[in-house]
Amino acid sequence: MDYSLKSPSIHFKKNARISSIEEYQELYQESITNPDTFWAREASELAWQKPWDEVLQWEAPDAKWFTNAKVNVSENCIDRHIIAGKGDKTAILWEGELGEKREISYKQLQVEVSRVANVLKAKGIIAGDKVLIYMPMIPEAAFAMLACARIGAVHTVVFGGFAADAISDRLADSQAKLIMTSDGGYRRGKVIELKAVVDKALEQPNCVESVIVFERTKQGVDMLVGRDDWYHDLVPSVSDDCPTQGFDSEHPLFILYTSGSTGKPKGILHTSGGYLVGTYVTSKYIFDLKDDDIYWCTADVGWITGHSYIVYGPLANGATQVMYEGAPNYPDFGRFWEIIERYKVSIFYTAPTAIRAFIKAGDDLVDKSDISSLRLLGTVGEPINPEAWDWYYHKIGQGNCPIVDTWWQTETGAIMIAPLPGCMDTKPGSATLPFFGIDADILDEQGNTCSTGEVGKLVIKQPWPSMLRGIYKNPQRFKEQYWSDYPNYYTVGDGAMRDEDGCIWITGRLDDVLNISGHRLGTAEVESALVEHDAVSEAAVVGKPHDIKGESIVAFVILKDGFEDSDELIIKLKAQVVKSIGALARPDEIYIVPGLPKTRSGKIMRRLLKELVKTGAVTGNVTTLEDSSIIDTIIDIVAL
Ligand code: WTA
């Protein structure tokens, strides 16, 4: 293992937007002591239909950025570039899993997005209405999001891997009036039937008036007359002109549901001006985006990474990007490297879990393609282990590409801690230093800054433009969850420490949130899915370290009287979780146990179960348990 610090090459440095650490420090200092000046200068690179009165109004935890300004996010991602003479520049280079290719220029993007926006209007959607998007990784998913932004409708995108119940929960919470979906999408050569899942979700009470279905896989779907329409019937018949009305800077842009440690997923609310500025500026500096770059983020639009670093950030910068529909291993694990060669990708942003899978698949598949067009690599979603970093750096970056390990969250909207690639030395596993305007600190329980090497709670001490503005319809949960540990500071939920160079290392979640292949899931969600099964009286779920996925799900289940442990039942319980959440939540292991370790007040001690699945033993104090013998019983069951 090569743990040495890696400096950017002289060539990279020379061309980078920020090329010296002194420049970073100066700008960082300004952004913290004088945030209004810093953010106003950056924001003025974008198009505002009416200027702001104040850069920030802050009364913790409520922030208003660019007050009273009027802005249209879609205009900034499309029209602004056309006006600047870049209408013929390619915005999206799309590749389907089956190999089909589409190239969409900014001018074409304007036409497509305007048409979809006009269809939404014709369906009665007005500013503030919610639109649920459940689509595969096709350009129409981005069109749908940008069309909502264009008319001030609020999108809520649901990842295509989620099941019907996950959609109906989100429909109930968001009160969406319209759904944009497709008949299906391709994943590892198979059709994933999205419209059928939507139909199932719509069996629950809902406010949906219209469903617009893009035809992708053509396997045949049910269409309900009066509610469902084909995209290809509606879109060509409307005007391709949809003027960009300005909306208040704090007008909601989207709600994205994400997991917390308790209860159902919460709707994270992001608004227009600040989010646009945050994703624009981070894409520009952290990916060092230039006009001739070919950028590729392999996330799905259903997650925050897809929102911020496929749709809004790169398009606000007028970038050319690759969008790929399918799986990294279809037809084999060489697919990504072929795509990099085909489109001469220069910036590549992916997840550690994918990197670990590539390592396992072998170097031969990389060697088949010429990936020398790469100049910058990125990772996101979970801590990257040094072995994966090392392989990524040497094998994919060929020792030539800085790696930006980007730490952030659905809630933060944009990258918060990451190296600036032209001026910072990087080290495997550290996200390094905070981005401009991000006042990050690591605190102990008393609120003191931790000393070097000491792990504490990561907090952000000042507001930033792309911060969440709330949990949809739940201001109380918003305050309790993020703003109650220390007065006026945003508590992240991750542990972290600083090393002797001041670099930040994220040590992982401090709460009951799992990170499975970079996907965020709450233990409570998986537990409640298990309890939905007739046989289950109680369940406790924990994460276990996993070579590829980072973490895998292990469940401990107490059965109701009259039910018995059997292989068949275990299969059924796994299927139950897939049915209510989706395949991403399928437990790897389920143990039937007679009891769970609980405190005398009845709280499940997941910490002990976590230690048990990780090490096979429990060393922690068990005297506070209601029944400490249960631990030995569970150890025996797991060991069997
Ligand atoms: C984790 C994904 C270490 C972290 C953008 C965070 C990371 C959660 C990193 C948010 C990273 C994300 N290093 N951990 N570079 N990036 N995380 O909301 O635990 O899906 O709190 O946003 O992922 O997950 P979310």
XYZ file of C-alpha atoms and ligand atoms in Angstrom:
665
model
C 0.000 0.000 0.000
C 1.226 3.396 -0.964
C 0.112 5.859 1.718
C 2.228 8.783 0.563
C 0.661 12.171 -0.044
C -0.252 12.697 -3.669
C 0.253 16.115 -5.204
C -1.413 17.167 -8.431
C 0.882 17.083 -11.455
C 2.485 20.319 -12.609
C 0.338 20.149 -15.724
C -2.876 19.750 -13.694
C -1.905 22.537 -11.330
C -1.026 24.895 -14.125
C -4.462 24.638 -15.673
C -6.517 24.353 -12.502
C -8.954 27.043 -11.422
C -7.390 27.134 -7.959
C -3.760 26.195 -8.217
C -2.164 27.129 -4.926
C -3.035 26.375 -1.344
C -2.527 30.057 -0.505
C -5.235 30.971 -2.992
C -7.569 28.426 -1.396
C -6.783 29.748 2.080
C -7.386 33.317 1.080
C -10.700 32.572 -0.569
C -11.717 30.222 2.246
C -10.968 32.916 4.793
C -13.042 35.411 2.864
C -15.910 32.918 2.476
C -16.056 32.383 6.256
C -15.470 35.907 7.551
C -17.208 37.679 4.742
C -19.629 35.156 3.223
C -21.820 37.799 1.597
C -18.952 39.043 -0.556
C -17.839 35.580 -1.545
C -21.299 34.226 -2.408
C -22.477 37.409 -4.125
C -19.461 37.291 -6.439
C -20.065 33.637 -7.317
C -23.838 34.045 -7.669
C -23.408 36.963 -10.038
C -22.015 34.548 -12.648
C -25.552 33.148 -12.948
C -28.710 34.646 -14.473
C -31.074 36.400 -12.049
C -34.288 37.951 -13.284
C -34.327 40.267 -10.276
C -31.314 40.881 -8.018
C -31.346 39.961 -4.333
C -31.794 42.417 -1.489
C -29.632 40.518 0.961
C -27.313 37.568 0.366
C -28.400 35.864 3.580
C -31.067 36.217 6.221
C -30.312 33.825 9.055
C -32.258 33.011 12.125
C -31.174 29.512 13.069
C -32.278 27.102 11.786
C -34.064 29.111 9.091
C -31.968 30.472 6.265
C -33.034 32.616 3.338
C -30.424 33.036 0.619
C -30.527 35.779 -2.007
C -33.676 37.289 -0.528
C -36.384 38.517 -2.870
C -34.328 37.646 -5.933
C -36.136 36.072 -8.862
C -34.502 33.170 -10.615
C -35.355 30.311 -12.927
C -33.155 27.277 -12.334
C -33.979 25.683 -15.699
C -32.990 28.897 -17.484
C -29.625 28.785 -15.745
C -29.059 25.171 -16.776
C -30.108 25.675 -20.408
C -31.056 29.081 -21.834
C -28.121 30.907 -20.254
C -25.714 28.809 -22.327
C -27.664 29.259 -25.536
C -27.623 33.024 -25.071
C -23.868 32.764 -24.542
C -23.564 31.126 -27.988
C -23.190 27.546 -26.773
C -26.504 26.213 -28.042
C -24.853 23.644 -30.281
C -22.620 22.331 -27.525
C -23.499 18.803 -26.428
C -25.183 18.715 -23.045
C -25.825 14.984 -22.740
C -24.142 12.005 -24.365
C -26.486 9.193 -23.436
C -25.822 5.506 -23.763
C -28.504 2.899 -23.151
C -27.652 -0.413 -21.607
C -28.316 -2.139 -24.923
C -25.831 0.194 -26.603
C -28.139 2.809 -28.146
C -26.678 6.298 -28.280
C -28.199 9.782 -28.164
C -26.490 13.129 -28.287
C -28.437 16.116 -27.000
C -27.251 19.680 -27.500
C -28.209 22.565 -25.222
C -30.600 23.807 -27.930
C -32.261 20.405 -28.123
C -32.405 20.266 -24.361
C -34.276 23.559 -24.419
C -36.814 22.167 -26.881
C -37.338 18.913 -24.987
C -37.590 20.543 -21.571
C -39.908 23.289 -22.841
C -42.236 20.723 -24.393
C -42.414 18.651 -21.218
C -43.015 21.850 -19.250
C -45.882 22.753 -21.572
C -47.347 19.259 -21.174
C -47.238 19.673 -17.400
C -48.994 23.020 -17.719
C -51.621 21.503 -20.002
C -52.236 18.896 -17.316
C -52.991 21.694 -14.877
C -49.684 21.725 -13.019
C -48.866 25.142 -11.623
C -46.017 26.545 -9.543
C -45.810 24.816 -6.180
C -47.563 21.614 -7.311
C -45.672 18.394 -6.653
C -44.665 16.013 -9.439
C -43.327 12.545 -8.650
C -40.713 11.219 -11.070
C -40.010 7.463 -11.193
C -37.850 6.860 -14.223
C -34.834 4.938 -15.409
C -31.560 6.676 -16.286
C -32.727 8.164 -19.551
C -32.491 11.799 -20.658
C -36.246 12.140 -20.127
C -35.642 11.879 -16.372
C -33.506 15.028 -16.564
C -36.024 16.669 -18.931
C -38.779 16.003 -16.398
C -36.804 17.542 -13.523
C -35.807 20.595 -15.528
C -39.360 20.974 -16.837
C -40.656 21.121 -13.269
C -38.001 23.706 -12.403
C -38.982 25.719 -15.468
C -42.568 26.185 -14.316
C -41.926 26.218 -10.575
C -43.372 22.753 -9.945
C -41.630 20.807 -7.193
C -40.213 17.441 -8.170
C -39.807 14.473 -5.958
C -37.730 11.836 -7.682
C -38.005 8.264 -6.443
C -35.121 5.916 -7.238
C -36.223 3.249 -9.744
C -35.153 0.475 -7.359
C -37.769 1.381 -4.763
C -40.939 -0.676 -4.442
C -44.618 0.344 -4.673
C -45.003 1.004 -0.932
C -42.076 3.434 -1.027
C -43.848 5.320 -3.832
C -47.214 5.377 -2.085
C -45.605 6.674 1.131
C -43.963 9.487 -0.818
C -47.201 10.233 -2.684
C -49.076 10.462 0.601
C -46.521 12.796 2.158
C -45.899 15.022 -0.854
C -49.490 15.011 -2.219
C -48.089 14.815 -5.751
C -50.674 15.433 -8.468
C -48.805 13.984 -11.407
C -46.373 11.119 -11.975
C -43.804 10.911 -14.746
C -42.625 7.371 -15.334
C -41.768 4.936 -18.101
C -42.996 1.497 -19.056
C -39.674 0.165 -17.824
C -35.933 0.460 -17.776
C -33.076 -1.930 -18.481
C -30.879 -3.332 -15.753
C -28.416 -6.141 -16.489
C -30.300 -6.947 -19.666
C -33.630 -7.375 -17.889
C -36.637 -5.113 -18.038
C -37.490 -3.443 -14.727
C -41.210 -2.777 -14.936
C -41.659 0.698 -13.549
C -45.198 1.488 -14.702
C -46.528 -1.709 -13.100
C -44.999 -0.588 -9.785
C -46.636 2.827 -10.160
C -49.997 1.143 -10.814
C -49.586 -0.859 -7.629
C -48.658 2.247 -5.638
C -51.738 4.008 -6.977
C -53.973 1.345 -5.420
C -53.443 3.252 -2.161
C -55.379 6.513 -1.624
C -53.593 9.366 -3.438
C -54.061 12.738 -5.136
C -52.605 11.757 -8.502
C -54.629 13.057 -11.441
C -52.300 12.187 -14.324
C -49.580 9.694 -15.155
C -47.296 10.354 -18.121
C -45.513 7.260 -19.417
C -42.384 7.325 -21.551
C -42.048 4.293 -23.801
C -38.646 2.713 -23.287
C -38.902 -1.054 -23.015
C -42.140 -1.739 -24.931
C -43.147 -4.838 -22.956
C -46.773 -3.652 -22.792
C -48.356 -1.938 -19.808
C -51.871 -1.182 -18.581
C -52.988 2.369 -19.330
C -55.921 3.747 -17.371
C -58.065 5.885 -19.658
C -58.460 9.411 -18.338
C -55.430 9.151 -16.046
C -52.553 7.713 -18.080
C -51.044 9.148 -21.259
C -48.056 8.215 -23.374
C -45.275 10.781 -23.403
C -45.006 10.414 -27.193
C -48.688 11.290 -27.612
C -48.474 14.478 -25.568
C -45.006 15.921 -26.068
C -44.922 16.452 -29.855
C -48.286 18.185 -29.849
C -47.343 21.125 -27.631
C -45.256 24.204 -28.305
C -41.493 23.972 -27.895
C -41.438 27.442 -26.405
C -41.867 27.800 -22.664
C -40.679 31.170 -21.362
C -38.722 31.043 -18.131
C -40.636 32.826 -15.458
C -38.580 33.970 -12.467
C -39.443 32.454 -9.081
C -38.514 33.657 -5.651
C -35.046 32.493 -4.667
C -36.619 30.534 -1.797
C -39.267 28.910 -4.009
C -39.103 25.123 -3.435
C -37.206 23.252 -6.145
C -37.514 19.674 -4.958
C -38.238 17.314 -2.125
C -36.022 14.269 -1.921
C -36.842 11.577 0.593
C -33.997 10.126 2.591
C -33.596 7.835 5.558
C -33.112 8.845 9.142
C -32.607 6.707 12.198
C -36.265 6.560 13.090
C -39.551 6.261 11.251
C -40.269 6.688 7.576
C -38.008 8.522 5.138
C -38.153 12.263 5.542
C -38.730 14.729 2.733
C -35.657 16.941 2.497
C -36.669 20.303 1.059
C -34.363 22.263 -1.217
C -35.113 25.662 -2.702
C -34.036 27.470 -5.853
C -31.398 30.220 -5.687
C -29.113 28.872 -2.969
C -29.186 25.303 -4.229
C -28.398 26.478 -7.754
C -25.454 28.552 -6.543
C -24.168 25.723 -4.321
C -24.221 23.042 -7.012
C -22.849 25.442 -9.630
C -19.900 26.598 -7.551
C -18.935 23.181 -6.171
C -19.038 21.599 -9.648
C -16.913 24.405 -11.011
C -14.154 24.273 -8.397
C -14.138 20.700 -7.107
C -14.435 19.087 -10.541
C -12.390 21.937 -11.962
C -14.877 21.924 -14.840
C -13.666 23.420 -18.118
C -15.478 24.007 -21.352
C -13.866 21.047 -23.129
C -14.275 18.487 -20.346
C -16.342 15.371 -20.794
C -17.764 14.746 -17.379
C -19.376 11.547 -16.126
C -21.107 10.934 -12.818
C -22.296 7.341 -12.538
C -24.981 7.972 -9.902
C -28.691 7.560 -10.491
C -30.901 10.651 -10.737
C -33.015 9.137 -7.965
C -30.378 10.046 -5.357
C -29.034 13.439 -4.336
C -25.794 12.823 -6.246
C -27.816 12.507 -9.434
C -29.760 15.684 -8.649
C -26.737 17.825 -7.854
C -24.015 16.308 -10.021
C -25.852 14.978 -13.069
C -28.625 17.504 -13.472
C -28.123 20.838 -11.745
C -24.393 21.333 -11.116
C -22.932 20.239 -14.475
C -25.741 21.756 -16.539
C -25.533 25.068 -14.666
C -21.873 25.056 -15.747
C -22.755 24.301 -19.378
C -20.789 21.054 -19.249
C -20.895 18.116 -21.624
C -21.688 14.963 -19.750
C -22.148 11.264 -20.257
C -25.298 9.643 -18.924
C -25.460 5.850 -18.855
C -28.636 3.896 -18.326
C -27.483 0.600 -16.999
C -25.377 -1.501 -14.700
C -21.574 -1.301 -14.456
C -21.295 -5.041 -15.084
C -23.398 -5.353 -18.195
C -22.387 -7.237 -20.226
C -19.289 -7.319 -17.996
C -17.265 -5.108 -15.654
C -15.439 -3.605 -18.602
C -18.455 -1.493 -19.567
C -17.442 1.688 -17.703
C -13.928 1.688 -19.175
C -15.350 1.211 -22.684
C -17.636 4.190 -22.102
C -14.688 6.282 -20.903
C -12.767 5.381 -24.059
C -15.736 5.914 -26.387
C -16.591 9.404 -25.157
C -13.087 10.403 -24.019
C -14.336 11.071 -20.509
C -12.013 13.426 -18.647
C -13.737 13.639 -15.237
C -15.147 10.487 -13.665
C -17.195 10.486 -10.442
C -18.286 7.200 -8.886
C -18.812 5.362 -5.588
C -16.313 3.349 -3.513
C -18.598 0.320 -3.653
C -18.295 0.291 -7.462
C -14.516 0.628 -7.224
C -14.330 -2.388 -4.912
C -16.437 -4.413 -7.347
C -14.106 -3.415 -10.207
C -11.054 -4.493 -8.228
C -12.642 -7.886 -7.668
C -13.516 -8.222 -11.356
C -9.841 -7.922 -12.266
C -7.482 -5.533 -14.031
C -7.777 -7.283 -17.419
C -11.110 -5.621 -18.025
C -9.563 -2.208 -17.487
C -6.610 -2.969 -19.737
C -8.900 -3.597 -22.712
C -9.801 0.095 -22.950
C -7.806 3.249 -23.458
C -8.772 5.411 -20.493
C -5.985 7.933 -20.877
C -8.496 10.761 -21.475
C -9.134 10.862 -17.700
C -7.699 13.817 -15.824
C -9.698 13.866 -12.575
C -11.415 11.198 -10.481
C -14.015 11.538 -7.750
C -15.748 9.419 -5.127
C -18.877 9.896 -3.064
C -21.303 8.158 -0.773
C -19.208 6.432 1.868
C -15.714 6.449 3.272
C -13.274 5.013 0.747
C -10.938 2.356 2.098
C -7.246 2.970 1.336
C -6.939 -0.194 -0.824
C -9.748 0.981 -3.102
C -8.289 4.503 -3.221
C -4.865 3.143 -4.123
C -6.225 1.006 -6.953
C -8.379 3.859 -8.255
C -5.399 6.202 -8.190
C -2.884 3.873 -9.868
C -5.014 1.668 -12.106
C -7.728 4.061 -13.263
C -5.955 7.378 -12.808
C -2.668 5.868 -13.967
C -0.959 7.874 -11.252
C -1.889 11.059 -13.059
C -5.309 12.088 -11.826
C -6.122 13.730 -8.501
C -8.938 12.001 -6.610
C -11.579 14.204 -5.033
C -13.150 12.294 -2.142
C -16.308 14.329 -1.692
C -18.186 14.282 1.593
C -21.731 15.590 1.684
C -25.365 14.560 2.214
C -28.874 14.802 0.793
C -29.401 17.515 3.383
C -26.358 19.585 2.438
C -27.393 19.693 -1.244
C -23.833 20.112 -2.441
C -20.322 18.891 -1.640
C -19.062 20.185 1.726
C -15.652 18.652 2.337
C -13.363 17.668 -0.539
C -9.951 18.483 -1.928
C -9.623 21.210 -4.515
C -7.747 19.104 -7.026
C -5.252 21.654 -8.319
C -3.934 22.802 -4.976
C -4.290 20.149 -2.329
C -2.281 17.066 -1.626
C -4.537 14.087 -1.110
C -4.279 10.998 1.006
C -6.241 7.760 0.777
C -9.397 7.910 2.854
C -9.538 11.586 3.803
C -11.985 14.080 2.324
C -9.330 16.678 3.345
C -10.575 20.269 3.806
C -13.893 22.102 3.827
C -15.107 23.812 0.687
C -15.530 27.595 0.512
C -18.134 28.856 2.951
C -18.279 25.605 4.905
C -17.410 26.196 8.532
C -16.887 22.585 9.613
C -15.790 21.531 13.075
C -15.565 18.346 15.101
C -16.971 18.610 18.617
C -17.041 16.476 21.743
C -20.187 16.015 23.825
C -19.520 19.264 25.706
C -19.211 21.232 22.502
C -15.432 21.661 22.576
C -13.393 21.207 19.432
C -11.812 17.761 19.467
C -8.060 17.515 19.558
C -6.045 16.060 16.692
C -6.866 12.390 16.215
C -9.919 12.487 18.488
C -13.202 11.334 16.961
C -16.209 13.546 17.578
C -19.390 14.826 15.983
C -19.064 16.657 12.713
C -20.966 19.961 12.729
C -21.341 22.923 10.386
C -21.292 26.216 12.238
C -22.577 28.637 9.608
C -25.341 28.412 7.019
C -24.434 27.629 3.403
C -26.486 28.318 0.250
C -27.516 24.760 -0.693
C -28.507 23.713 2.825
C -31.832 21.985 3.340
C -34.600 24.387 4.259
C -36.528 21.848 6.257
C -38.136 18.452 6.434
C -41.286 18.731 4.392
C -44.276 19.312 6.678
C -42.232 18.495 9.769
C -40.477 21.541 11.267
C -40.279 19.867 14.657
C -38.348 16.868 13.341
C -36.096 19.256 11.392
C -35.127 21.095 14.578
C -34.713 18.023 16.696
C -32.771 16.048 14.149
C -30.253 18.596 12.979
C -30.201 21.596 15.259
C -30.570 20.398 18.812
C -27.174 18.888 19.713
C -25.424 22.269 19.907
C -27.146 25.675 19.697
C -27.320 27.030 16.130
C -24.994 24.400 14.637
C -26.044 21.867 12.024
C -25.310 18.350 13.303
C -24.421 16.085 10.463
C -24.901 12.633 12.025
C -21.402 11.474 11.041
C -18.364 11.015 13.226
C -15.093 12.556 12.094
C -11.579 13.435 13.184
C -8.818 15.796 12.125
C -5.279 14.595 11.542
C -2.047 16.473 12.160
C -2.327 18.236 8.781
C -5.822 19.446 9.597
C -7.342 16.988 7.124
C -10.779 15.641 7.982
C -11.477 11.897 8.065
C -15.118 10.842 8.103
C -15.513 7.817 10.343
C -19.143 6.941 9.481
C -22.654 7.422 10.811
C -23.253 7.926 14.498
C -26.926 7.061 14.228
C -28.935 4.061 13.080
C -28.555 4.844 9.412
C -27.097 2.128 7.176
C -24.947 2.726 4.130
C -25.434 -0.176 1.728
C -23.438 0.263 -1.485
C -23.501 4.001 -0.855
C -27.297 3.932 -0.492
C -28.754 5.322 2.646
C -31.305 3.226 4.565
C -32.695 3.476 8.078
C -32.617 0.418 10.349
C -36.137 1.439 11.384
C -37.410 1.155 7.810
C -36.094 -2.377 7.366
C -37.401 -3.345 10.801
C -40.882 -2.070 10.055
C -40.856 -3.897 6.695
C -40.057 -7.145 8.549
C -42.752 -6.568 11.141
C -45.298 -6.222 8.346
C -44.942 -9.986 7.855
C -47.513 -12.037 9.790
C -44.873 -14.226 11.410
C -42.831 -11.407 12.920
C -43.435 -9.878 16.292
C -40.275 -7.800 16.587
C -37.104 -7.106 14.614
C -33.744 -5.393 15.041
C -31.509 -4.560 12.100
C -27.832 -3.673 12.042
C -25.108 -3.203 9.436
C -22.154 -5.594 9.098
C -18.933 -4.689 7.278
C -18.977 -6.053 3.720
C -16.115 -6.272 1.209
C -17.953 -4.754 -1.718
C -21.096 -3.112 -0.388
C -19.384 -1.404 2.535
C -22.157 -2.649 4.776
C -24.654 -5.506 4.524
C -27.927 -5.864 6.399
C -28.292 -8.349 9.250
C -31.681 -8.776 10.894
C -32.634 -10.360 14.194
C -36.244 -11.408 14.322
C -38.561 -12.613 17.072
C -41.397 -14.754 15.740
C -44.986 -14.687 16.915
C -46.307 -17.744 18.686
C -47.205 -20.507 16.278
C -44.441 -19.726 13.754
C -41.197 -21.661 13.458
C -37.758 -20.974 12.075
C -37.272 -22.525 8.606
C -35.279 -21.772 5.463
C -38.552 -21.121 3.710
C -39.611 -18.529 6.258
C -36.258 -16.743 5.986
C -36.724 -16.513 2.199
C -40.220 -15.125 2.743
C -38.986 -12.522 5.203
C -36.324 -11.332 2.773
C -38.988 -11.153 0.074
C -41.170 -9.090 2.412
C -38.455 -6.446 2.728
C -37.940 -6.363 -1.041
C -41.692 -5.981 -1.498
C -42.042 -3.058 0.871
C -38.796 -1.159 0.245
C -37.020 -2.613 -2.780
C -34.171 -5.001 -3.587
C -31.578 -2.595 -2.197
C -32.874 -3.317 1.313
C -32.782 -7.141 1.129
C -31.123 -8.472 4.314
C -28.098 -10.689 3.710
C -28.645 -12.588 6.936
C -31.699 -13.098 9.134
C -31.477 -14.793 12.532
C -34.541 -15.966 14.401
C -33.970 -15.198 18.078
C -36.034 -15.661 21.262
C -35.377 -12.096 22.462
C -33.418 -8.914 21.756
C -30.932 -7.058 23.916
C -32.954 -4.230 25.453
C -32.389 -1.692 28.137
C -34.762 -1.715 31.083
C -36.699 1.046 29.406
C -37.212 -1.181 26.367
C -34.754 0.396 23.927
C -33.036 -2.099 21.618
C -29.246 -1.952 22.040
C -28.318 -2.185 18.356
C -24.777 -1.215 19.254
C -24.279 -4.619 20.892
C -25.750 -6.480 17.938
C -23.497 -4.494 15.651
C -20.446 -5.507 17.590
C -21.638 -9.090 17.642
C -22.061 -9.387 13.866
C -18.747 -7.648 13.298
C -16.593 -9.610 15.744
C -18.660 -12.612 16.853
C -18.470 -11.396 20.459
C -19.723 -8.610 22.719
C -17.236 -6.813 24.944
C -19.380 -3.807 25.828
C -21.134 -3.391 29.140
C -24.273 -5.537 29.221
C -25.277 -4.919 32.831
C -27.831 -2.313 31.849
C -29.733 -4.898 29.836
C -33.102 -6.078 30.976
C -31.894 -9.672 30.410
C -28.167 -9.971 29.826
C -28.281 -13.727 29.118
C -29.964 -13.003 25.783
C -26.597 -11.905 24.404
C -25.066 -15.366 24.917
C -28.094 -16.981 23.343
C -27.790 -14.749 20.274
C -24.023 -15.347 20.041
C -24.724 -19.102 19.919
C -27.389 -18.676 17.238
C -25.120 -16.531 15.049
C -22.209 -18.947 15.487
C -24.250 -21.926 14.290
C -21.909 9.168 3.840
C -24.771 11.094 -0.433
C -17.483 9.286 3.875
C -22.006 9.909 5.163
C -24.026 12.256 -1.119
C -23.167 10.860 4.927
C -19.589 9.720 3.050
C -24.090 10.018 4.080
C -19.029 10.380 1.933
C -24.992 10.833 3.226
C -17.600 10.435 1.832
C -21.187 10.475 1.801
N -16.872 9.882 2.832
N -18.817 9.189 4.016
N -16.983 10.997 0.805
N -20.046 10.833 1.182
N -20.925 9.791 2.930
O -27.626 11.565 1.939
O -22.292 8.991 6.182
O -27.215 9.559 0.464
O -23.791 11.284 6.121
O -25.756 11.595 0.389
O -23.199 9.229 3.270
O -25.703 10.027 2.346
P -26.661 10.668 1.264
